[in-house]
Tab-separated table of C-alpha atoms in Angstrom:
chain	number	residue	atom	x	y	z
A	1	MET	CA	28.273	-5.181	26.480
A	2	GLU	CA	24.941	-4.565	27.681
A	3	GLN	CA	22.287	-6.169	25.307
A	4	GLU	CA	19.261	-4.401	24.261
A	5	GLN	CA	16.348	-5.662	26.017
A	6	GLU	CA	13.695	-6.833	23.470
A	7	ARG	CA	9.786	-6.691	24.039
A	8	LEU	CA	7.534	-8.851	22.359
A	9	ILE	CA	3.935	-7.746	21.593
A	10	GLU	CA	1.271	-10.230	19.916
A	11	LEU	CA	-1.595	-9.192	17.888
A	12	GLU	CA	-4.246	-11.270	16.088
A	13	ILE	CA	-6.441	-9.876	13.686
A	14	PRO	CA	-9.398	-11.392	11.460
A	15	ARG	CA	-8.350	-12.229	7.829
A	16	LYS	CA	-10.323	-9.622	6.677
A	17	ALA	CA	-9.579	-6.508	4.432
A	18	ASP	CA	-11.331	-4.445	7.162
A	19	TYR	CA	-9.016	-5.089	9.954
A	20	VAL	CA	-5.888	-4.493	8.060
A	21	VAL	CA	-6.129	-0.797	9.271
A	22	ILE	CA	-5.822	-2.209	12.725
A	23	ALA	CA	-2.473	-3.666	11.959
A	24	ARG	CA	-1.312	-0.718	10.423
A	25	LEU	CA	-2.045	1.396	13.716
A	26	ILE	CA	-0.561	-1.076	16.080
A	27	SER	CA	2.365	-1.225	14.056
A	28	GLY	CA	2.628	2.543	13.966
A	29	ALA	CA	2.235	2.703	17.646
A	30	LEU	CA	4.850	0.338	18.558
A	31	SER	CA	7.210	1.546	16.246
A	32	ARG	CA	7.080	4.934	17.810
A	33	MET	CA	8.620	2.957	20.934
A	34	THR	CA	11.646	2.267	19.032
A	35	GLU	CA	14.525	5.029	17.864
A	36	LEU	CA	13.187	4.796	14.477
A	37	ASP	CA	12.118	8.250	13.143
A	38	TYR	CA	8.716	9.283	11.246
A	39	GLU	CA	9.501	8.284	7.970
A	40	ALA	CA	10.685	4.843	9.185
A	41	ILE	CA	7.537	4.703	11.062
A	42	ASP	CA	5.784	5.289	7.768
A	43	ASP	CA	7.623	2.609	5.940
A	44	ILE	CA	6.679	0.304	8.507
A	45	LYS	CA	3.013	0.741	8.409
A	46	LEU	CA	3.107	0.305	4.562
A	47	ALA	CA	4.933	-2.819	4.693
A	48	VAL	CA	2.580	-4.011	7.290
A	49	SER	CA	-0.256	-3.417	5.049
A	50	GLU	CA	1.240	-4.786	2.178
A	51	SER	CA	2.121	-7.897	4.074
A	52	CYS	CA	-1.685	-8.371	5.531
A	53	THR	CA	-2.851	-7.773	2.024
A	54	THR	CA	-0.306	-10.570	0.408
A	55	LEU	CA	-1.687	-13.090	2.913
A	56	ILE	CA	-5.506	-11.855	2.602
A	57	LYS	CA	-5.431	-11.909	-0.965
A	58	SER	CA	-3.511	-15.060	-1.313
A	59	PRO	CA	-5.348	-18.325	-2.467
A	60	ALA	CA	-6.212	-20.140	0.801
A	61	GLY	CA	-7.744	-23.720	0.582
A	62	ASP	CA	-8.628	-24.386	4.086
A	63	SER	CA	-7.792	-20.975	5.869
A	64	SER	CA	-7.784	-19.754	9.340
A	65	GLU	CA	-9.841	-17.012	10.273
A	66	ALA	CA	-7.003	-14.981	11.532
A	67	ILE	CA	-3.466	-13.284	10.868
A	68	SER	CA	-1.441	-13.176	13.504
A	69	LEU	CA	1.435	-10.711	13.987
A	70	SER	CA	4.486	-10.701	16.314
A	71	PHE	CA	6.301	-7.520	17.109
A	72	THR	CA	9.746	-7.846	18.737
A	73	LEU	CA	11.017	-4.240	19.653
A	74	ALA	CA	14.491	-3.105	20.537
A	75	GLU	CA	15.728	-0.061	20.924
A	76	HIS	CA	16.978	0.456	17.130
A	77	GLU	CA	15.083	-1.861	15.330
A	78	ILE	CA	11.655	-3.485	15.137
A	79	GLY	CA	11.000	-7.013	13.804
A	80	ILE	CA	7.843	-8.128	12.692
A	81	SER	CA	6.162	-11.653	11.798
A	82	ILE	CA	3.161	-11.602	10.015
A	83	GLN	CA	1.459	-15.208	9.411
A	84	ASP	CA	-1.542	-17.023	8.317
A	85	LYS	CA	-2.397	-20.488	9.455
A	86	SER	CA	-3.597	-21.831	6.244
A	87	PHE	CA	-3.295	-24.669	3.593
A	88	MET	CA	-0.946	-24.041	0.840
A	89	PRO	CA	-0.004	-26.238	-2.054
A	90	SER	CA	3.582	-27.407	-1.691
A	91	GLY	CA	6.052	-25.179	-3.658
A	92	SER	CA	3.858	-21.987	-3.595
A	93	PRO	CA	5.693	-19.050	-2.022
A	94	ALA	CA	3.889	-16.907	0.637
A	95	GLY	CA	1.705	-14.667	-1.283
A	96	LYS	CA	1.747	-16.319	-4.747
A	97	SER	CA	-1.644	-15.663	-6.304
A	98	ALA	CA	-3.177	-17.340	-9.055
A	99	GLY	CA	-5.258	-14.392	-10.186
A	100	THR	CA	-5.732	-11.943	-13.125
A	101	GLU	CA	-2.962	-9.915	-14.988
A	102	SER	CA	-3.878	-6.883	-12.756
A	103	GLU	CA	-3.803	-9.093	-9.527
A	104	ASP	CA	-0.305	-10.211	-10.532
A	105	GLU	CA	0.958	-6.960	-11.365
A	106	GLU	CA	-0.425	-5.789	-7.949
A	107	GLU	CA	1.154	-8.426	-6.417
A	108	GLN	CA	4.529	-7.691	-7.967
A	109	MET	CA	4.168	-4.107	-6.817
A	110	ARG	CA	3.528	-5.471	-3.270
A	111	ILE	CA	6.833	-7.416	-3.169
A	112	SER	CA	8.887	-4.856	-4.470
A	113	LEU	CA	7.333	-2.395	-2.154
A	114	ILE	CA	7.937	-4.337	0.882
A	115	ALA	CA	11.482	-5.086	-0.198
A	116	SER	CA	12.377	-1.523	-0.785
A	117	LEU	CA	10.682	-0.412	2.586
A	118	VAL	CA	12.435	-2.576	5.181
A	119	ASP	CA	16.108	-3.912	5.804
A	120	ASP	CA	15.381	-7.481	5.653
A	121	VAL	CA	12.215	-9.482	4.536
A	122	SER	CA	11.799	-13.340	3.950
A	123	TYR	CA	8.641	-15.441	2.915
A	124	GLU	CA	8.314	-18.775	4.671
A	125	SER	CA	5.433	-21.389	3.492
A	126	SER	CA	4.634	-24.702	4.282
A	127	ASP	CA	1.848	-27.149	4.255
A	128	ASP	CA	-0.220	-25.147	7.015
A	129	LEU	CA	1.689	-21.914	7.669
A	130	ARG	CA	2.551	-18.774	5.323
A	131	ARG	CA	4.566	-16.319	7.229
A	132	ILE	CA	6.352	-12.797	6.062
A	133	LEU	CA	9.123	-11.540	8.486
A	134	LEU	CA	10.160	-8.174	8.121
A	135	ARG	CA	12.971	-6.282	9.982
A	136	LYS	CA	13.533	-2.517	9.978
A	137	LYS	CA	16.548	-0.527	11.709
A	138	ALA	CA	16.852	2.674	12.670
A	139	GLY	CA	18.831	5.173	10.521
A	140	SER	CA	18.525	3.006	6.955
A	141	LEU	CA	17.845	4.155	3.898
A	142	ILE	CA	15.210	2.768	1.604
A	143	ALA	CA	15.677	2.875	-2.236
A	144	ALA	CA	13.912	6.114	-2.980
A	145	ASP	CA	16.028	7.763	-0.548
A	146	GLU	CA	19.487	6.628	-1.839
A	147	PRO	CA	21.180	9.244	-4.088
A	148	ASP	CA	21.017	9.090	-7.666
A	149	ARG	CA	24.366	7.293	-9.070
B	1	MET	CA	-11.442	3.547	8.259
B	2	ASP	CA	-13.388	5.059	5.387
B	3	LEU	CA	-12.707	6.435	2.226
B	4	GLY	CA	-14.077	9.608	0.977
B	5	ILE	CA	-14.751	10.069	-2.890
B	6	ASP	CA	-15.945	13.305	-4.276
B	7	VAL	CA	-16.397	13.129	-7.987
B	8	GLN	CA	-16.885	16.545	-9.967
B	9	HIS	CA	-17.922	16.210	-13.486
B	10	LYS	CA	-16.206	19.346	-15.569
B	11	GLU	CA	-16.535	20.301	-19.176
B	12	ASN	CA	-15.335	18.425	-22.274
B	13	LYS	CA	-16.064	14.981	-20.241
B	14	THR	CA	-13.383	15.906	-18.042
B	15	ALA	CA	-13.697	14.613	-14.326
B	16	VAL	CA	-11.920	15.092	-10.890
B	17	ILE	CA	-11.928	12.614	-8.331
B	18	ASP	CA	-11.401	13.985	-4.840
B	19	LEU	CA	-10.227	11.354	-2.646
B	20	SER	CA	-9.517	11.901	1.409
B	21	GLY	CA	-8.848	9.205	3.850
B	22	GLU	CA	-6.782	5.860	3.446
B	23	ILE	CA	-6.875	3.823	0.206
B	24	ASP	CA	-6.083	-0.006	1.361
B	25	VAL	CA	-7.216	-3.513	0.386
B	26	TYR	CA	-10.463	-2.540	2.223
B	27	THR	CA	-11.501	0.855	0.475
B	28	ALA	CA	-9.522	0.599	-2.896
B	29	PRO	CA	-12.347	-1.376	-4.465
B	30	LYS	CA	-14.719	1.553	-3.795
B	31	PHE	CA	-12.129	3.801	-5.653
B	32	LYS	CA	-11.672	1.376	-8.178
B	33	GLU	CA	-15.415	1.044	-8.825
B	34	SER	CA	-15.817	5.067	-9.096
B	35	LEU	CA	-13.179	5.287	-11.594
B	36	ILE	CA	-14.664	2.588	-13.778
B	37	ASN	CA	-18.084	4.099	-13.579
B	38	LEU	CA	-16.777	7.113	-14.421
B	39	ILE	CA	-15.087	5.868	-17.639
B	40	GLU	CA	-17.964	4.060	-18.457
B	41	GLU	CA	-19.981	7.247	-18.296
B	42	GLY	CA	-17.762	8.645	-20.922
B	43	TYR	CA	-15.459	10.573	-18.555
B	44	HIS	CA	-11.956	9.587	-20.237
B	45	ASP	CA	-9.809	12.655	-18.899
B	46	ILE	CA	-9.584	12.167	-15.222
B	47	VAL	CA	-7.894	14.010	-12.564
B	48	VAL	CA	-7.414	11.944	-9.137
B	49	ASP	CA	-6.772	14.527	-6.356
B	50	LEU	CA	-4.395	12.522	-3.662
B	51	GLN	CA	-3.800	15.855	-1.608
B	52	ASP	CA	-6.086	14.513	1.302
B	53	VAL	CA	-5.167	10.750	1.234
B	54	THR	CA	-3.417	10.032	4.355
B	55	PHE	CA	-2.339	6.608	3.107
B	56	MET	CA	-2.060	4.670	0.015
B	57	ASP	CA	-0.551	1.335	-0.854
B	58	SER	CA	-0.332	-1.230	-3.618
B	59	THR	CA	-4.047	-1.685	-3.830
B	60	GLY	CA	-4.508	2.178	-4.376
B	61	LEU	CA	-1.926	1.845	-7.051
B	62	GLY	CA	-3.543	-0.977	-8.777
B	63	ALA	CA	-6.913	1.176	-9.167
B	64	LEU	CA	-5.062	3.798	-10.827
B	65	VAL	CA	-3.121	1.426	-13.058
B	66	GLY	CA	-6.262	0.256	-13.798
B	67	GLY	CA	-7.914	3.298	-14.441
B	68	LEU	CA	-5.266	4.477	-16.880
B	69	LYS	CA	-5.281	1.218	-18.982
B	70	ARG	CA	-9.120	1.963	-19.317
B	71	VAL	CA	-8.757	5.431	-20.454
B	72	LYS	CA	-5.363	5.226	-22.605
B	73	PRO	CA	-7.322	2.918	-25.279
B	74	LEU	CA	-9.897	5.289	-25.609
B	75	GLY	CA	-7.454	8.240	-26.114
B	76	GLY	CA	-7.808	9.798	-22.428
B	77	SER	CA	-5.664	10.409	-19.816
B	78	LEU	CA	-5.308	9.969	-15.937
B	79	VAL	CA	-3.374	12.509	-14.295
B	80	LEU	CA	-2.575	12.844	-10.432
B	81	ILE	CA	-2.354	15.623	-7.964
B	82	CYS	CA	-0.191	14.712	-4.909
B	83	ASN	CA	2.271	17.098	-2.753
B	84	GLN	CA	2.911	14.627	-0.163
B	85	ASP	CA	6.433	13.093	0.449
B	86	LYS	CA	5.107	9.773	1.807
B	87	ILE	CA	2.421	9.090	-1.259
B	88	LEU	CA	4.787	10.310	-3.592
B	89	LYS	CA	7.523	7.853	-2.472
B	90	ILE	CA	5.510	4.565	-3.051
B	91	PHE	CA	5.130	5.911	-6.855
B	92	GLU	CA	8.963	6.430	-6.760
B	93	ILE	CA	9.854	3.196	-5.727
B	94	THR	CA	7.298	1.273	-8.003
B	95	GLY	CA	8.565	3.683	-10.870
B	96	LEU	CA	5.092	4.788	-11.345
B	97	ASN	CA	6.128	8.241	-11.087
B	98	LYS	CA	7.317	7.777	-14.682
B	99	VAL	CA	3.932	6.541	-15.625
B	100	PHE	CA	1.538	9.171	-14.293
B	101	PRO	CA	1.759	12.830	-14.684
B	102	ILE	CA	1.827	13.927	-11.003
B	103	TYR	CA	1.007	17.742	-10.229
B	104	GLN	CA	1.458	19.699	-7.068
B	105	ASP	CA	-1.989	21.349	-7.161
B	106	ALA	CA	-5.021	21.529	-9.186
B	107	GLU	CA	-4.064	24.414	-11.104
B	108	GLU	CA	-1.256	22.702	-12.451
B	109	ALA	CA	-3.222	19.811	-13.263
B	110	THR	CA	-5.900	21.312	-15.087
B	111	LYS	CA	-3.614	23.055	-17.481
B	112	ALA	CA	-2.716	19.534	-18.456
B	113	PHE	CA	-6.091	19.298	-20.189
B	114	SER	CA	-6.275	22.931	-21.529
């Protein structure tokens, strides 16, 4: 069986709120190169926006100035890695914020949104790296699309 | 990307905030500030029109929730106008479609305050 050819595209943006739109635009453009439909492309853009926001809003000690995104395109799916090289206290999950009640509520919304928009999501953190991994396949349903039981 | 915010002050201390563009981590603070200013000016019944919003994420939801939490104790309300499926979707995923009254158009929304 012929294997799908994967393409890798990498992007680095400043770790600033005004550049999240760039990540969104690029992820939308790249998603259109796959078999993902328009709704799935919107899901990807939102998931990437939420992921970048998670990294930007997370407390960071000595943070890098940039967020790195890697896009792996296959015909029927897209994989995205969003990472921030910064110091994190050990044991803290990526995206964990120690903010106000409203900031914590927003963080919970981000986490639930991301999980609902993509097929797979995982958070990785170590002393010097925080990474969010997303995967979306063509033809998959999200929570809001599923018929009521 | 900028966010357009047009505030219309109506009778009976009702206001309409007409938004256009994208609401994300960069533009949401501006929207949040507008909401807070309106509430502090005494406008506690607020309609937020999302018909011309082309993108919104959780930061926009957070600003709306924050606004609702401010007006509720004052006896006010915050309702939304939205007819775009891609924006309505995030309210459905987060369950906030059960928290905010969401109307299809301005005519329906203003009936809520009559």
